[in-house]
């Protein structure tokens, strides 16, 4: 019987390592997260330019990431003003660490102009608080850009394409603020066993 070739062992090890990493990501918990107006909700945005740009044109990739981050910040700030959520919200800068309290992580899988020329925004959002995690969902929008747009026109077009996904995400986030009835139920004292 022949032994296993060392390169096959390495490949097998890498497969198991990748499978382990995939399953180690944070999983949704059964606990529904309610947001409290006495807390601060931290918002973290993550977006990376296409790997093709990152490898071949890193300066262009950095500029694209900076512009899209600014588009995100401008749109979310306006939406938060319109929604008037009953909690203090702090949008983190790229390298800021969140403080204590709930964290809304928004990851832009795509926020770019694709090969067909369309502008595409695909984001996912997760809400975490003290070890609990609730996935809000994945949201997307595709738009045709205005013809012959300069930088200001394209920035506006990118802001328009991410507005709908962020608005849908905020609609879902609103569900994490308890109604007065839910607050009463959560704060109700526990009754001794056997008493209904």
mmCIF file of N, CA, C and O in Angstrom, residues 30-113:
data_model
loop_
_atom_site.group_PDB
_atom_site.id
_atom_site.type_symbol
_atom_site.label_atom_id
_atom_site.label_comp_id
_atom_site.label_asym_id
_atom_site.label_seq_id
_atom_site.Cartn_x
_atom_site.Cartn_y
_atom_site.Cartn_z
ATOM 1 N N UNK A 30 -30.625 32.688 18.904
ATOM 2 C CA UNK A 30 -32.079 32.609 19.063
ATOM 3 C C UNK A 30 -32.639 33.861 19.737
ATOM 4 O O UNK A 30 -33.814 34.168 19.609
ATOM 5 N N UNK A 31 -31.780 34.569 20.456
ATOM 6 C CA UNK A 31 -32.210 35.764 21.194
ATOM 7 C C UNK A 31 -32.463 36.913 20.229
ATOM 8 O O UNK A 31 -31.590 37.277 19.448
ATOM 9 N N UNK A 32 -33.660 37.482 20.274
ATOM 10 C CA UNK A 32 -33.977 38.644 19.446
ATOM 11 C C UNK A 32 -33.406 39.877 20.123
ATOM 12 O O UNK A 32 -33.601 40.101 21.317
ATOM 13 N N UNK A 33 -32.680 40.686 19.375
ATOM 14 C CA UNK A 33 -32.025 41.862 19.941
ATOM 15 C C UNK A 33 -32.987 43.050 19.936
ATOM 16 O O UNK A 33 -33.468 43.456 18.886
ATOM 17 N N UNK A 34 -33.250 43.569 21.129
ATOM 18 C CA UNK A 34 -33.997 44.819 21.251
ATOM 19 C C UNK A 34 -33.012 45.939 21.525
ATOM 20 O O UNK A 34 -32.100 45.788 22.341
ATOM 21 N N UNK A 35 -33.183 47.061 20.836
ATOM 22 C CA UNK A 35 -32.319 48.214 21.034
ATOM 23 C C UNK A 35 -32.931 49.135 22.079
ATOM 24 O O UNK A 35 -34.146 49.339 22.114
ATOM 25 N N UNK A 36 -32.072 49.681 22.916
ATOM 26 C CA UNK A 36 -32.492 50.536 24.018
ATOM 27 C C UNK A 36 -32.061 51.972 23.730
ATOM 28 O O UNK A 36 -30.906 52.219 23.381
ATOM 29 N N UNK A 37 -32.971 52.918 23.887
ATOM 30 C CA UNK A 37 -32.657 54.308 23.562
ATOM 31 C C UNK A 37 -31.590 54.903 24.470
ATOM 32 O O UNK A 37 -31.035 55.951 24.159
ATOM 33 N N UNK A 38 -31.260 54.237 25.570
ATOM 34 C CA UNK A 38 -30.204 54.745 26.459
ATOM 35 C C UNK A 38 -28.804 54.361 25.955
ATOM 36 O O UNK A 38 -27.808 54.819 26.501
ATOM 37 N N UNK A 39 -28.740 53.531 24.925
ATOM 38 C CA UNK A 39 -27.458 53.068 24.393
ATOM 39 C C UNK A 39 -27.041 53.907 23.184
ATOM 40 O O UNK A 39 -27.806 54.731 22.686
ATOM 41 N N UNK A 40 -25.821 53.650 22.710
ATOM 42 C CA UNK A 40 -25.346 54.202 21.443
ATOM 43 C C UNK A 40 -25.198 53.054 20.468
ATOM 44 O O UNK A 40 -24.572 52.035 20.787
ATOM 45 N N UNK A 41 -25.791 53.199 19.291
ATOM 46 C CA UNK A 41 -25.653 52.191 18.236
ATOM 47 C C UNK A 41 -24.485 52.611 17.343
ATOM 48 O O UNK A 41 -24.487 53.699 16.776
ATOM 49 N N UNK A 42 -23.491 51.739 17.239
ATOM 50 C CA UNK A 42 -22.334 52.000 16.393
ATOM 51 C C UNK A 42 -22.566 51.361 15.031
ATOM 52 O O UNK A 42 -23.042 50.222 14.947
ATOM 53 N N UNK A 43 -22.248 52.089 13.974
ATOM 54 C CA UNK A 43 -22.444 51.598 12.603
ATOM 55 C C UNK A 43 -21.077 51.486 11.939
ATOM 56 O O UNK A 43 -20.330 52.458 11.856
ATOM 57 N N UNK A 44 -20.781 50.274 11.478
ATOM 58 C CA UNK A 44 -19.502 49.998 10.826
ATOM 59 C C UNK A 44 -19.778 49.613 9.375
ATOM 60 O O UNK A 44 -20.595 48.735 9.107
ATOM 61 N N UNK A 45 -19.099 50.282 8.444
ATOM 62 C CA UNK A 45 -19.286 50.025 7.012
ATOM 63 C C UNK A 45 -18.016 49.439 6.437
ATOM 64 O O UNK A 45 -16.927 49.970 6.658
ATOM 65 N N UNK A 46 -18.164 48.349 5.711
ATOM 66 C CA UNK A 46 -17.004 47.707 5.085
ATOM 67 C C UNK A 46 -17.255 47.571 3.589
ATOM 68 O O UNK A 46 -18.300 47.072 3.163
ATOM 69 N N UNK A 47 -16.286 48.041 2.827
ATOM 70 C CA UNK A 47 -16.366 47.934 1.369
ATOM 71 C C UNK A 47 -14.955 47.876 0.808
ATOM 72 O O UNK A 47 -14.090 48.639 1.227
ATOM 73 N N UNK A 48 -14.744 46.964 -0.128
ATOM 74 C CA UNK A 48 -13.463 46.858 -0.816
ATOM 75 C C UNK A 48 -13.717 46.920 -2.309
ATOM 76 O O UNK A 48 -14.675 46.318 -2.811
ATOM 77 N N UNK A 49 -12.839 47.636 -3.003
ATOM 78 C CA UNK A 49 -12.925 47.700 -4.462
ATOM 79 C C UNK A 49 -12.632 46.314 -5.038
ATOM 80 O O UNK A 49 -12.096 45.435 -4.356
ATOM 81 N N UNK A 50 -12.973 46.136 -6.283
ATOM 82 C CA UNK A 50 -12.745 44.863 -6.969
ATOM 83 C C UNK A 50 -11.281 44.439 -6.831
ATOM 84 O O UNK A 50 -10.378 45.272 -6.936
ATOM 85 N N UNK A 51 -11.022 43.141 -6.585
ATOM 86 C CA UNK A 51 -9.635 42.664 -6.475
ATOM 87 C C UNK A 51 -8.793 42.994 -7.706
ATOM 88 O O UNK A 51 -7.587 43.191 -7.588
ATOM 89 N N UNK A 52 -9.419 43.089 -8.872
ATOM 90 C CA UNK A 52 -8.671 43.438 -10.085
ATOM 91 C C UNK A 52 -8.045 44.814 -9.928
ATOM 92 O O UNK A 52 -6.877 45.032 -10.248
ATOM 93 N N UNK A 53 -8.821 45.775 -9.399
ATOM 94 C CA UNK A 53 -8.284 47.116 -9.159
ATOM 95 C C UNK A 53 -7.255 47.099 -8.033
ATOM 96 O O UNK A 53 -6.235 47.790 -8.098
ATOM 97 N N UNK A 54 -7.532 46.327 -6.981
ATOM 98 C CA UNK A 54 -6.617 46.285 -5.848
ATOM 99 C C UNK A 54 -5.232 45.796 -6.267
ATOM 100 O O UNK A 54 -4.218 46.307 -5.796
ATOM 101 N N UNK A 55 -5.186 44.806 -7.168
ATOM 102 C CA UNK A 55 -3.907 44.238 -7.598
ATOM 103 C C UNK A 55 -3.239 45.111 -8.657
ATOM 104 O O UNK A 55 -2.051 45.422 -8.565
ATOM 105 N N UNK A 56 -4.000 45.505 -9.677
ATOM 106 C CA UNK A 56 -3.409 46.196 -10.826
ATOM 107 C C UNK A 56 -3.316 47.711 -10.679
ATOM 108 O O UNK A 56 -2.420 48.330 -11.244
ATOM 109 N N UNK A 57 -4.267 48.315 -9.936
ATOM 110 C CA UNK A 57 -4.280 49.773 -9.783
ATOM 111 C C UNK A 57 -4.661 50.132 -8.352
ATOM 112 O O UNK A 57 -5.775 50.608 -8.095
ATOM 113 N N UNK A 58 -3.754 49.895 -7.392
ATOM 114 C CA UNK A 58 -4.111 50.119 -5.983
ATOM 115 C C UNK A 58 -4.516 51.553 -5.670
ATOM 116 O O UNK A 58 -5.378 51.773 -4.816
ATOM 117 N N UNK A 59 -3.925 52.531 -6.360
ATOM 118 C CA UNK A 59 -4.314 53.929 -6.106
ATOM 119 C C UNK A 59 -5.757 54.186 -6.531
ATOM 120 O O UNK A 59 -6.510 54.883 -5.838
ATOM 121 N N UNK A 60 -6.139 53.622 -7.675
ATOM 122 C CA UNK A 60 -7.521 53.753 -8.147
ATOM 123 C C UNK A 60 -8.460 53.045 -7.173
ATOM 124 O O UNK A 60 -9.526 53.566 -6.821
ATOM 125 N N UNK A 61 -8.067 51.845 -6.712
ATOM 126 C CA UNK A 61 -8.893 51.093 -5.756
ATOM 127 C C UNK A 61 -9.098 51.891 -4.477
ATOM 128 O O UNK A 61 -10.221 51.986 -3.962
ATOM 129 N N UNK A 62 -8.026 52.503 -3.951
ATOM 130 C CA UNK A 62 -8.143 53.305 -2.727
ATOM 131 C C UNK A 62 -9.075 54.500 -2.926
ATOM 132 O O UNK A 62 -9.881 54.826 -2.056
ATOM 133 N N UNK A 63 -8.958 55.149 -4.083
ATOM 134 C CA UNK A 63 -9.821 56.287 -4.380
ATOM 135 C C UNK A 63 -11.286 55.857 -4.482
ATOM 136 O O UNK A 63 -12.183 56.528 -3.959
ATOM 137 N N UNK A 64 -11.529 54.718 -5.141
ATOM 138 C CA UNK A 64 -12.896 54.212 -5.268
ATOM 139 C C UNK A 64 -13.482 53.892 -3.897
ATOM 140 O O UNK A 64 -14.630 54.240 -3.607
ATOM 141 N N UNK A 65 -12.695 53.220 -3.053
ATOM 142 C CA UNK A 65 -13.174 52.870 -1.719
ATOM 143 C C UNK A 65 -13.492 54.121 -0.907
ATOM 144 O O UNK A 65 -14.514 54.187 -0.221
ATOM 145 N N UNK A 66 -12.626 55.127 -0.997
ATOM 146 C CA UNK A 66 -12.848 56.381 -0.272
ATOM 147 C C UNK A 66 -14.123 57.069 -0.756
ATOM 148 O O UNK A 66 -14.942 57.538 0.053
ATOM 149 N N UNK A 67 -14.328 57.120 -2.076
ATOM 150 C CA UNK A 67 -15.526 57.766 -2.632
ATOM 151 C C UNK A 67 -16.797 57.029 -2.236
ATOM 152 O O UNK A 67 -17.805 57.648 -1.882
ATOM 153 N N UNK A 68 -16.771 55.687 -2.308
ATOM 154 C CA UNK A 68 -17.963 54.923 -1.961
ATOM 155 C C UNK A 68 -18.261 55.017 -0.470
ATOM 156 O O UNK A 68 -19.417 55.065 -0.058
ATOM 157 N N UNK A 69 -17.232 55.079 0.366
ATOM 158 C CA UNK A 69 -17.447 55.250 1.799
ATOM 159 C C UNK A 69 -18.120 56.596 2.078
ATOM 160 O O UNK A 69 -19.031 56.705 2.894
ATOM 161 N N UNK A 70 -17.682 57.631 1.368
ATOM 162 C CA UNK A 70 -18.295 58.956 1.536
ATOM 163 C C UNK A 70 -19.747 58.942 1.037
ATOM 164 O O UNK A 70 -20.635 59.522 1.670
ATOM 165 N N UNK A 71 -20.004 58.271 -0.092
ATOM 166 C CA UNK A 71 -21.381 58.151 -0.595
ATOM 167 C C UNK A 71 -22.266 57.473 0.443
ATOM 168 O O UNK A 71 -23.381 57.922 0.718
ATOM 169 N N UNK A 72 -21.763 56.384 1.026
ATOM 170 C CA UNK A 72 -22.503 55.668 2.064
ATOM 171 C C UNK A 72 -22.805 56.590 3.244
ATOM 172 O O UNK A 72 -23.935 56.667 3.719
ATOM 173 N N UNK A 73 -21.787 57.305 3.724
ATOM 174 C CA UNK A 73 -21.939 58.162 4.891
ATOM 175 C C UNK A 73 -22.970 59.270 4.650
ATOM 176 O O UNK A 73 -23.837 59.524 5.487
ATOM 177 N N UNK A 74 -22.899 59.898 3.474
ATOM 178 C CA UNK A 74 -23.826 60.989 3.148
ATOM 179 C C UNK A 74 -25.265 60.470 3.116
ATOM 180 O O UNK A 74 -26.182 61.065 3.705
ATOM 181 N N UNK A 75 -25.483 59.352 2.432
ATOM 182 C CA UNK A 75 -26.847 58.811 2.299
ATOM 183 C C UNK A 75 -27.379 58.338 3.644
ATOM 184 O O UNK A 75 -28.517 58.648 4.021
ATOM 185 N N UNK A 76 -26.558 57.589 4.393
ATOM 186 C CA UNK A 76 -27.043 57.077 5.680
ATOM 187 C C UNK A 76 -27.344 58.227 6.644
ATOM 188 O O UNK A 76 -28.350 58.190 7.365
ATOM 189 N N UNK A 77 -26.524 59.252 6.655
ATOM 190 C CA UNK A 77 -26.760 60.402 7.539
ATOM 191 C C UNK A 77 -28.112 61.053 7.226
ATOM 192 O O UNK A 77 -28.891 61.369 8.133
ATOM 193 N N UNK A 78 -28.410 61.246 5.946
ATOM 194 C CA UNK A 78 -29.702 61.842 5.556
ATOM 195 C C UNK A 78 -30.868 60.932 5.925
ATOM 196 O O UNK A 78 -31.910 61.397 6.413
ATOM 197 N N UNK A 79 -30.703 59.626 5.712
ATOM 198 C CA UNK A 79 -31.778 58.690 6.054
ATOM 199 C C UNK A 79 -32.009 58.631 7.561
ATOM 200 O O UNK A 79 -33.155 58.587 8.021
ATOM 201 N N UNK A 80 -30.933 58.646 8.336
ATOM 202 C CA UNK A 80 -31.087 58.611 9.790
ATOM 203 C C UNK A 80 -31.818 59.852 10.283
ATOM 204 O O UNK A 80 -32.638 59.772 11.205
ATOM 205 N N UNK A 81 -31.560 60.992 9.674
ATOM 206 C CA UNK A 81 -32.278 62.217 10.036
ATOM 207 C C UNK A 81 -33.772 62.059 9.721
ATOM 208 O O UNK A 81 -34.634 62.457 10.510
ATOM 209 N N UNK A 82 -34.074 61.452 8.575
ATOM 210 C CA UNK A 82 -35.475 61.265 8.181
ATOM 211 C C UNK A 82 -36.180 60.243 9.079
ATOM 212 O O UNK A 82 -37.351 60.417 9.422
ATOM 213 N N UNK A 83 -35.483 59.177 9.459
ATOM 214 C CA UNK A 83 -36.103 58.102 10.245
ATOM 215 C C UNK A 83 -36.259 58.466 11.722
ATOM 216 O O UNK A 83 -37.142 57.943 12.395
ATOM 217 N N UNK A 84 -35.391 59.342 12.241
ATOM 218 C CA UNK A 84 -35.467 59.758 13.646
ATOM 219 C C UNK A 84 -35.571 58.549 14.591
ATOM 220 O O UNK A 84 -36.485 58.470 15.428
ATOM 221 N N UNK A 85 -34.641 57.602 14.454
ATOM 222 C CA UNK A 85 -34.642 56.429 15.326
ATOM 223 C C UNK A 85 -34.378 56.870 16.766
ATOM 224 O O UNK A 85 -33.579 57.778 17.008
ATOM 225 N N UNK A 86 -35.038 56.225 17.738
ATOM 226 C CA UNK A 86 -34.934 56.681 19.141
ATOM 227 C C UNK A 86 -33.669 56.179 19.836
ATOM 228 O O UNK A 86 -33.726 55.556 20.902
ATOM 229 N N UNK A 87 -32.505 56.404 19.224
ATOM 230 C CA UNK A 87 -31.239 55.959 19.806
ATOM 231 C C UNK A 87 -30.137 56.830 19.220
ATOM 232 O O UNK A 87 -30.247 57.306 18.081
ATOM 233 N N UNK A 88 -29.094 57.071 20.006
ATOM 234 C CA UNK A 88 -27.940 57.793 19.481
ATOM 235 C C UNK A 88 -27.185 56.856 18.532
ATOM 236 O O UNK A 88 -26.951 55.692 18.865
ATOM 237 N N UNK A 89 -26.824 57.368 17.363
ATOM 238 C CA UNK A 89 -26.153 56.540 16.361
ATOM 239 C C UNK A 89 -24.835 57.200 15.990
ATOM 240 O O UNK A 89 -24.789 58.402 15.718
ATOM 241 N N UNK A 90 -23.788 56.395 15.979
ATOM 242 C CA UNK A 90 -22.459 56.902 15.617
ATOM 243 C C UNK A 90 -21.924 56.092 14.445
ATOM 244 O O UNK A 90 -21.729 54.878 14.559
ATOM 245 N N UNK A 91 -21.711 56.752 13.306
ATOM 246 C CA UNK A 91 -21.126 56.102 12.132
ATOM 247 C C UNK A 91 -19.611 56.120 12.313
ATOM 248 O O UNK A 91 -19.005 57.188 12.431
ATOM 249 N N UNK A 92 -19.016 54.945 12.343
ATOM 250 C CA UNK A 92 -17.585 54.822 12.584
ATOM 251 C C UNK A 92 -16.782 55.135 11.336
ATOM 252 O O UNK A 92 -17.197 54.817 10.220
ATOM 253 N N UNK A 93 -15.617 55.733 11.535
ATOM 254 C CA UNK A 93 -14.665 55.885 10.442
ATOM 255 C C UNK A 93 -14.033 54.521 10.165
ATOM 256 O O UNK A 93 -14.174 53.590 10.961
ATOM 257 N N UNK A 94 -13.311 54.431 9.065
ATOM 258 C CA UNK A 94 -12.801 53.129 8.621
ATOM 259 C C UNK A 94 -12.003 52.390 9.688
ATOM 260 O O UNK A 94 -12.132 51.188 9.842
ATOM 261 N N UNK A 95 -11.186 53.087 10.435
ATOM 262 C CA UNK A 95 -10.311 52.409 11.403
ATOM 263 C C UNK A 95 -10.776 52.564 12.845
ATOM 264 O O UNK A 95 -10.073 52.188 13.773
ATOM 265 N N UNK A 96 -11.959 53.132 13.062
ATOM 266 C CA UNK A 96 -12.489 53.285 14.423
ATOM 267 C C UNK A 96 -12.938 51.941 14.974
ATOM 268 O O UNK A 96 -13.457 51.098 14.235
ATOM 269 N N UNK A 97 -12.747 51.774 16.271
ATOM 270 C CA UNK A 97 -13.288 50.603 16.960
ATOM 271 C C UNK A 97 -14.616 51.002 17.597
ATOM 272 O O UNK A 97 -14.732 52.108 18.142
ATOM 273 N N UNK A 98 -15.599 50.099 17.550
ATOM 274 C CA UNK A 98 -16.877 50.429 18.188
ATOM 275 C C UNK A 98 -16.718 50.473 19.704
ATOM 276 O O UNK A 98 -15.869 49.784 20.272
ATOM 277 N N UNK A 99 -17.536 51.265 20.330
ATOM 278 C CA UNK A 99 -17.543 51.320 21.783
ATOM 279 C C UNK A 99 -18.447 50.237 22.344
ATOM 280 O O UNK A 99 -18.945 49.379 21.608
ATOM 281 N N UNK A 100 -18.689 50.274 23.646
ATOM 282 C CA UNK A 100 -19.600 49.289 24.233
ATOM 283 C C UNK A 100 -21.030 49.556 23.767
ATOM 284 O O UNK A 100 -21.435 50.700 23.628
ATOM 285 N N UNK A 101 -21.740 48.504 23.507
ATOM 286 C CA UNK A 101 -23.121 48.660 23.051
ATOM 287 C C UNK A 101 -23.358 47.925 21.750
ATOM 288 O O UNK A 101 -22.490 47.214 21.251
ATOM 289 N N UNK A 102 -24.523 48.111 21.181
ATOM 290 C CA UNK A 102 -24.873 47.390 19.955
ATOM 291 C C UNK A 102 -24.075 47.893 18.752
ATOM 292 O O UNK A 102 -23.663 49.051 18.697
ATOM 293 N N UNK A 103 -23.866 46.979 17.803
ATOM 294 C CA UNK A 103 -23.092 47.280 16.599
ATOM 295 C C UNK A 103 -23.883 46.841 15.371
ATOM 296 O O UNK A 103 -24.334 45.695 15.293
ATOM 297 N N UNK A 104 -24.048 47.754 14.432
ATOM 298 C CA UNK A 104 -24.661 47.442 13.147
ATOM 299 C C UNK A 104 -23.542 47.367 12.120
ATOM 300 O O UNK A 104 -22.906 48.369 11.821
ATOM 301 N N UNK A 105 -23.278 46.159 11.615
ATOM 302 C CA UNK A 105 -22.223 45.957 10.620
ATOM 303 C C UNK A 105 -22.863 45.890 9.240
ATOM 304 O O UNK A 105 -23.726 45.051 8.994
ATOM 305 N N UNK A 106 -22.426 46.776 8.358
ATOM 306 C CA UNK A 106 -22.934 46.809 6.987
ATOM 307 C C UNK A 106 -21.771 46.484 6.065
ATOM 308 O O UNK A 106 -20.757 47.181 6.072
ATOM 309 N N UNK A 107 -21.928 45.406 5.324
ATOM 310 C CA UNK A 107 -20.878 44.985 4.399
ATOM 311 C C UNK A 107 -21.397 45.150 2.974
ATOM 312 O O UNK A 107 -22.447 44.605 2.630
ATOM 313 N N UNK A 108 -20.670 45.924 2.178
ATOM 314 C CA UNK A 108 -21.040 46.094 0.766
ATOM 315 C C UNK A 108 -20.299 45.053 -0.053
ATOM 316 O O UNK A 108 -19.091 45.160 -0.258
ATOM 317 N N UNK A 109 -21.018 44.009 -0.463
ATOM 318 C CA UNK A 109 -20.413 43.006 -1.339
ATOM 319 C C UNK A 109 -20.056 43.639 -2.678
ATOM 320 O O UNK A 109 -19.023 43.360 -3.256
ATOM 321 N N UNK A 110 -20.968 44.485 -3.142
ATOM 322 C CA UNK A 110 -20.729 45.219 -4.391
ATOM 323 C C UNK A 110 -21.277 46.626 -4.217
ATOM 324 O O UNK A 110 -22.379 46.815 -3.723
ATOM 325 N N UNK A 111 -20.472 47.587 -4.625
ATOM 326 C CA UNK A 111 -20.903 48.991 -4.661
ATOM 327 C C UNK A 111 -20.022 49.610 -5.731
ATOM 328 O O UNK A 111 -18.984 50.198 -5.456
ATOM 329 N N UNK A 112 -20.456 49.375 -6.986
ATOM 330 C CA UNK A 112 -19.555 49.637 -8.112
ATOM 331 C C UNK A 112 -20.335 49.784 -9.409
ATOM 332 O O UNK A 112 -21.540 49.571 -9.447
ATOM 333 N N UNK A 113 -19.598 50.091 -10.458
ATOM 334 C CA UNK A 113 -20.134 50.059 -11.811
ATOM 335 C C UNK A 113 -19.687 48.737 -12.412
ATOM 336 O O UNK A 113 -18.491 48.443 -12.471
#
